[in-house]
Tab-separated table of C-alpha atoms in Angstrom:
chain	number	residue	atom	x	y	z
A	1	UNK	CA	0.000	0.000	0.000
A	2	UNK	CA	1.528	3.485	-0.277
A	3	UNK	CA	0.873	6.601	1.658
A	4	UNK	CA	-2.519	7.065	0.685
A	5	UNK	CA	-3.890	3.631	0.707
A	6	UNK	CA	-2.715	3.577	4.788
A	7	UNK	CA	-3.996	6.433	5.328
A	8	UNK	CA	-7.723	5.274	3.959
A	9	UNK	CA	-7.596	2.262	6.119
A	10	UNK	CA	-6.965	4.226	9.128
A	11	UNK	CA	-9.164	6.755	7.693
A	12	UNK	CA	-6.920	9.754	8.909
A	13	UNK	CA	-4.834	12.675	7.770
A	14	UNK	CA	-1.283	12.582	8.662
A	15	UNK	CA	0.777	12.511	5.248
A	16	UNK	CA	1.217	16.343	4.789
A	17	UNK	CA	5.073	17.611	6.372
A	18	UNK	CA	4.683	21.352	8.131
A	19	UNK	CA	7.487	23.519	9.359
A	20	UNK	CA	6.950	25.425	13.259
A	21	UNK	CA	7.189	28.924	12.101
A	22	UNK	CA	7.556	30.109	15.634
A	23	UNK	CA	10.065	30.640	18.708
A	24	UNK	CA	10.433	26.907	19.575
A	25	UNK	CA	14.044	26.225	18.567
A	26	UNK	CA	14.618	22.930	20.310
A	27	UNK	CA	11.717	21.550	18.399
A	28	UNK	CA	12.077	20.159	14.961
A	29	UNK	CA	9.615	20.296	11.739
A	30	UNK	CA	6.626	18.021	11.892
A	31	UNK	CA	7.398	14.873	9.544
A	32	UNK	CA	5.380	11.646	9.508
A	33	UNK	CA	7.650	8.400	9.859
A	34	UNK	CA	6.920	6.958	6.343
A	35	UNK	CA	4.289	3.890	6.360
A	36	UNK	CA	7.043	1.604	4.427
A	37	UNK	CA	9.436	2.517	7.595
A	38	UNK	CA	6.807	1.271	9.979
A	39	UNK	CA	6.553	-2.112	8.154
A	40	UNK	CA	9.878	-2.872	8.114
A	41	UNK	CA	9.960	-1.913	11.731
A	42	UNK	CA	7.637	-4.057	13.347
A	43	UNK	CA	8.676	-6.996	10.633
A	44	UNK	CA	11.866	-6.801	12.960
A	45	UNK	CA	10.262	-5.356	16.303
A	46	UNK	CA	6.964	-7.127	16.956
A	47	UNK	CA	5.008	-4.885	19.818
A	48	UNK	CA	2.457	-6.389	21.817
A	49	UNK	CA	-0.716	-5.870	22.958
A	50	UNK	CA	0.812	-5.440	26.724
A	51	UNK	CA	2.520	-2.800	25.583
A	52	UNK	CA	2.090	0.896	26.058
A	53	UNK	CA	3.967	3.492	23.972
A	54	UNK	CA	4.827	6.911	23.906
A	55	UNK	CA	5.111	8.721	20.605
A	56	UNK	CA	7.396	12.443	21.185
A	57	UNK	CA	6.525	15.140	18.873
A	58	UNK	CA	3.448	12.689	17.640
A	59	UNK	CA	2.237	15.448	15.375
A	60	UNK	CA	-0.979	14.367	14.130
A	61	UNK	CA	-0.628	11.035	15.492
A	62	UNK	CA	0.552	8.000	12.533
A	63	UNK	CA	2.319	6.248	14.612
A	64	UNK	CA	-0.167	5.815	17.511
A	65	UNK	CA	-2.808	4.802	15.023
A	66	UNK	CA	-0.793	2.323	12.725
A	67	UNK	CA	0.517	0.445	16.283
A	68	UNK	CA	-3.175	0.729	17.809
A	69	UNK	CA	-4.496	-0.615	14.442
A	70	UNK	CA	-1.819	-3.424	14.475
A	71	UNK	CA	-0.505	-4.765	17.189
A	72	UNK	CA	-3.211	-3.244	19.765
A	73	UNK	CA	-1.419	-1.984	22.124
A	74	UNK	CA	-2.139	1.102	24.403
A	75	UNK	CA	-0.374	4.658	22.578
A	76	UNK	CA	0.303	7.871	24.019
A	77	UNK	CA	1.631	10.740	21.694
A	78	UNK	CA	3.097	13.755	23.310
A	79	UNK	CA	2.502	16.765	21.457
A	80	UNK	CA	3.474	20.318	22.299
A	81	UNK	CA	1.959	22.264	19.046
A	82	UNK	CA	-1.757	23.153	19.537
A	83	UNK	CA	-2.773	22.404	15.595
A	84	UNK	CA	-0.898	19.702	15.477
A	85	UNK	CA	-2.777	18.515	18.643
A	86	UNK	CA	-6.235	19.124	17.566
A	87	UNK	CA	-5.590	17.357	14.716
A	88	UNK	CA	-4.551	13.993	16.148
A	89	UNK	CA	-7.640	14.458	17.829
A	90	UNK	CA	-9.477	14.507	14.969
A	91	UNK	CA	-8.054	12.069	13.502
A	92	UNK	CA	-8.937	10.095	16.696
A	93	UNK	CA	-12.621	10.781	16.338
A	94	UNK	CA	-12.615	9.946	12.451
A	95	UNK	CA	-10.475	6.425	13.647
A	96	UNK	CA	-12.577	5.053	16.878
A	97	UNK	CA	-15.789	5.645	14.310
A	98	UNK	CA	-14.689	3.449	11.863
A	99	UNK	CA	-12.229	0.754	13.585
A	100	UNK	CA	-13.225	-1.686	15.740
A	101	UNK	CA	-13.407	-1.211	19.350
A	102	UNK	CA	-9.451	-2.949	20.732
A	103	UNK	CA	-8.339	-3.578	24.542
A	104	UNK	CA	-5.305	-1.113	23.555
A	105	UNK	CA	-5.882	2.728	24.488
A	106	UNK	CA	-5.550	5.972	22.324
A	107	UNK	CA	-4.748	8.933	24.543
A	108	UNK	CA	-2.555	12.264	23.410
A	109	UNK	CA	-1.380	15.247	25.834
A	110	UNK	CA	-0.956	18.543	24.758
A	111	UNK	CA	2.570	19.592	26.928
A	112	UNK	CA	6.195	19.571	26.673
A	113	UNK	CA	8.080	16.317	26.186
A	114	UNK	CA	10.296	17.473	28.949
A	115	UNK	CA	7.184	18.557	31.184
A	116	UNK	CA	5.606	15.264	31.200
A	117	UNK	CA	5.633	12.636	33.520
A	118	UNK	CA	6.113	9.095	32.143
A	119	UNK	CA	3.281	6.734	33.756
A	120	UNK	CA	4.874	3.668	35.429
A	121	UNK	CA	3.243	0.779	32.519
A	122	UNK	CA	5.468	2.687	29.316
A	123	UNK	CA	7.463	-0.394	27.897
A	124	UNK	CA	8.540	1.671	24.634
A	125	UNK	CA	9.174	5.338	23.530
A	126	UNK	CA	9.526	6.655	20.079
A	127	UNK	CA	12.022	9.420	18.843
A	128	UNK	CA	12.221	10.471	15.170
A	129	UNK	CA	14.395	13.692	16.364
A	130	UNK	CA	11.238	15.564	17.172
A	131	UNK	CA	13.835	17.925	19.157
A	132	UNK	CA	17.119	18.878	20.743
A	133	UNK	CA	19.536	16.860	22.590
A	134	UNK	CA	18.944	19.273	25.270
A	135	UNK	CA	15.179	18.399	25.807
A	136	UNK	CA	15.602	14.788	25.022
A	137	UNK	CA	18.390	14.506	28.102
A	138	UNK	CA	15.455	15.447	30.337
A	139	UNK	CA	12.866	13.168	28.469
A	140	UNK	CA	15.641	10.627	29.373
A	141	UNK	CA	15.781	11.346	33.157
A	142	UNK	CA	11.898	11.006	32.884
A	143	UNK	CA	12.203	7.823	31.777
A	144	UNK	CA	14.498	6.753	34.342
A	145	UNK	CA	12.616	8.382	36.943
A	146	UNK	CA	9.378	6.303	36.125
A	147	UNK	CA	11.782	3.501	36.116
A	148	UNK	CA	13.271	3.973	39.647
A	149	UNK	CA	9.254	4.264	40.922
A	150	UNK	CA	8.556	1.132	38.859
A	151	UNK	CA	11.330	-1.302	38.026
A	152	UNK	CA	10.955	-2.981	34.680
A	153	UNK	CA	12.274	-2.973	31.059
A	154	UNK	CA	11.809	0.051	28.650
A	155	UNK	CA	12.724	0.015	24.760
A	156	UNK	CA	13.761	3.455	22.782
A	157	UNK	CA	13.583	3.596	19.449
A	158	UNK	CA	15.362	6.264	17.265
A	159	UNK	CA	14.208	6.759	13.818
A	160	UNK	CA	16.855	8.513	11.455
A	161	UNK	CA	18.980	8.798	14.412
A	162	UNK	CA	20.934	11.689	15.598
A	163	UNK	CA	23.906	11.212	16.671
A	164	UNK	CA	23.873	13.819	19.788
A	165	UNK	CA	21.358	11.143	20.916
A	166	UNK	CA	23.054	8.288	20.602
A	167	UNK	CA	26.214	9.132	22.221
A	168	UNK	CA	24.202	10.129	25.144
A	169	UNK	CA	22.558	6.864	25.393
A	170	UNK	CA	25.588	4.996	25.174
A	171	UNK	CA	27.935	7.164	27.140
A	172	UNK	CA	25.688	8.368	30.284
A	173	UNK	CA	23.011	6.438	30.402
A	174	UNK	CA	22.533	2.233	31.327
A	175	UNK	CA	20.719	1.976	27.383
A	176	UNK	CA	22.047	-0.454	25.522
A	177	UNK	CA	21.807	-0.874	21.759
A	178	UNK	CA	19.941	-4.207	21.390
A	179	UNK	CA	18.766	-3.785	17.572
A	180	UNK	CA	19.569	-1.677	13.967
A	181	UNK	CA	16.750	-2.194	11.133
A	182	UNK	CA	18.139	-1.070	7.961
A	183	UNK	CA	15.538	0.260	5.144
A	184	UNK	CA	15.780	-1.393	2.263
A	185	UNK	CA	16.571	0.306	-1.046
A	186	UNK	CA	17.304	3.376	1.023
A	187	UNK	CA	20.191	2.522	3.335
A	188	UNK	CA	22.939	2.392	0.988
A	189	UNK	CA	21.860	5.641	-0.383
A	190	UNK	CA	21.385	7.311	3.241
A	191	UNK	CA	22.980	5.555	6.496
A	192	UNK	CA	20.717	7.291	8.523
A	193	UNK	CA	17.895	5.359	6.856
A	194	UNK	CA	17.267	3.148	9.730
A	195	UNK	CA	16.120	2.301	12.948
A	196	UNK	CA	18.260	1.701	16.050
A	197	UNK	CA	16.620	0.532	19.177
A	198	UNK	CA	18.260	0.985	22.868
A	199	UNK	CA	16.927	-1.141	25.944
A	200	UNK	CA	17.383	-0.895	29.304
A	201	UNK	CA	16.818	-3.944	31.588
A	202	UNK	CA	17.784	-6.553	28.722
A	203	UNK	CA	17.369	-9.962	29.963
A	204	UNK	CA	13.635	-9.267	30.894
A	205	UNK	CA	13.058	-7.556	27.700
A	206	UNK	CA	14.153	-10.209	25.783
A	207	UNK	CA	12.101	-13.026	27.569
A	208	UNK	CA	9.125	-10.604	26.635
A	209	UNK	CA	10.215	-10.614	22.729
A	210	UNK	CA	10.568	-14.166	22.350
């Protein structure tokens, strides 16, 4: 299927990419991970329906409704853009009339990544550089702060990923690269054409993903 196909199934509006013409420098452009991405993905990274995962920068909220629609697990998207945010909640209304009712839940929160307090059942959050390595330090220390309250295993996945953030996860923090998913067609042409995934708490994770 290609972009608008996915988008008719889901029956949402995500595909169009908008700049933040505004003050917010340590937030990036909104940009949709492409639906071919997501495939390859989860063809590699199965979620499950005990899941719960936190899209930053969701934008109008593709992600949350392709895993929801898939895998059904629970999504939260964090987004700190009011237009962006009403329109993942449209898209929300136009998706829960359409799809079947699914155990997973569909919630989004209108704040600052850095602002918000990760609940204590997140198993996964997604990054496709939605800002700066300054704000995504203290998205980190949420994380590990929800962590210390509840102890358990918790997956990040970078998409197209910077490499400010990755030498922070691997040089002051306990993440540990656990996985690299490669596009096809587009790697060799762009190396940042992938997916690398960082996990904290391994040997529990990977009993999960078996």
């Amino acid at each position: 299927m290609n972009e608008q196909d996915y988008e008719a199934r889901l029956h949402i509006k995500t595909i169009e990419v908008q700049h933040l013409y505004n003050a917010f420098s340590h937030y990036n452009r909104y940009e949709p991970t492409p639906y071919a991405a997501l495939e390859e993905l989860c063809a590699v990274y199965p979620f499950d329906p005990t899941d719960t995962v936190i899209d930053f920068g969701c934008g109008k909220g593709r992600l949350n409704f392709y895993l929801h629609d898939r895998f059904d697990c629970s999504v939260i998207g964090i987004e700190m853009n009011g237009q962006f945010y009403e329109d993942a909640l449209a898209n929300q209304i136009a998706y829960t009339k359409k799809m079947k009712k699914r155990r997973g839940s569909i919630r989004f929160e209108h704040t600052y990544a850095e602002a918000y307090s990760i609940p204590d059942d997140v198993t996964t959050c997604y990054f496709f550089n939605p800002f700066s390595i300054q704000i995504f330090m203290k998205v980190v220390d949420q994380i590990l702060m929800s962590v210390e309250r509840h102890p358990r295993a918790v997956d990040l996945i970078l998409y197209y990923p910077a490499d400010e953030y990755r030498y922070y996860l691997e040089h002051q923090t306990v993440f540990e690269q656990v996985e690299e998913v490669r596009l096809k067609e587009l790697f060799e042409k762009n190396h940042d054409e992938r997916f690398v995934i960082y996990r904290m708490d391994l040997s529990r994770k990977v009993a999960k993903r078996v």
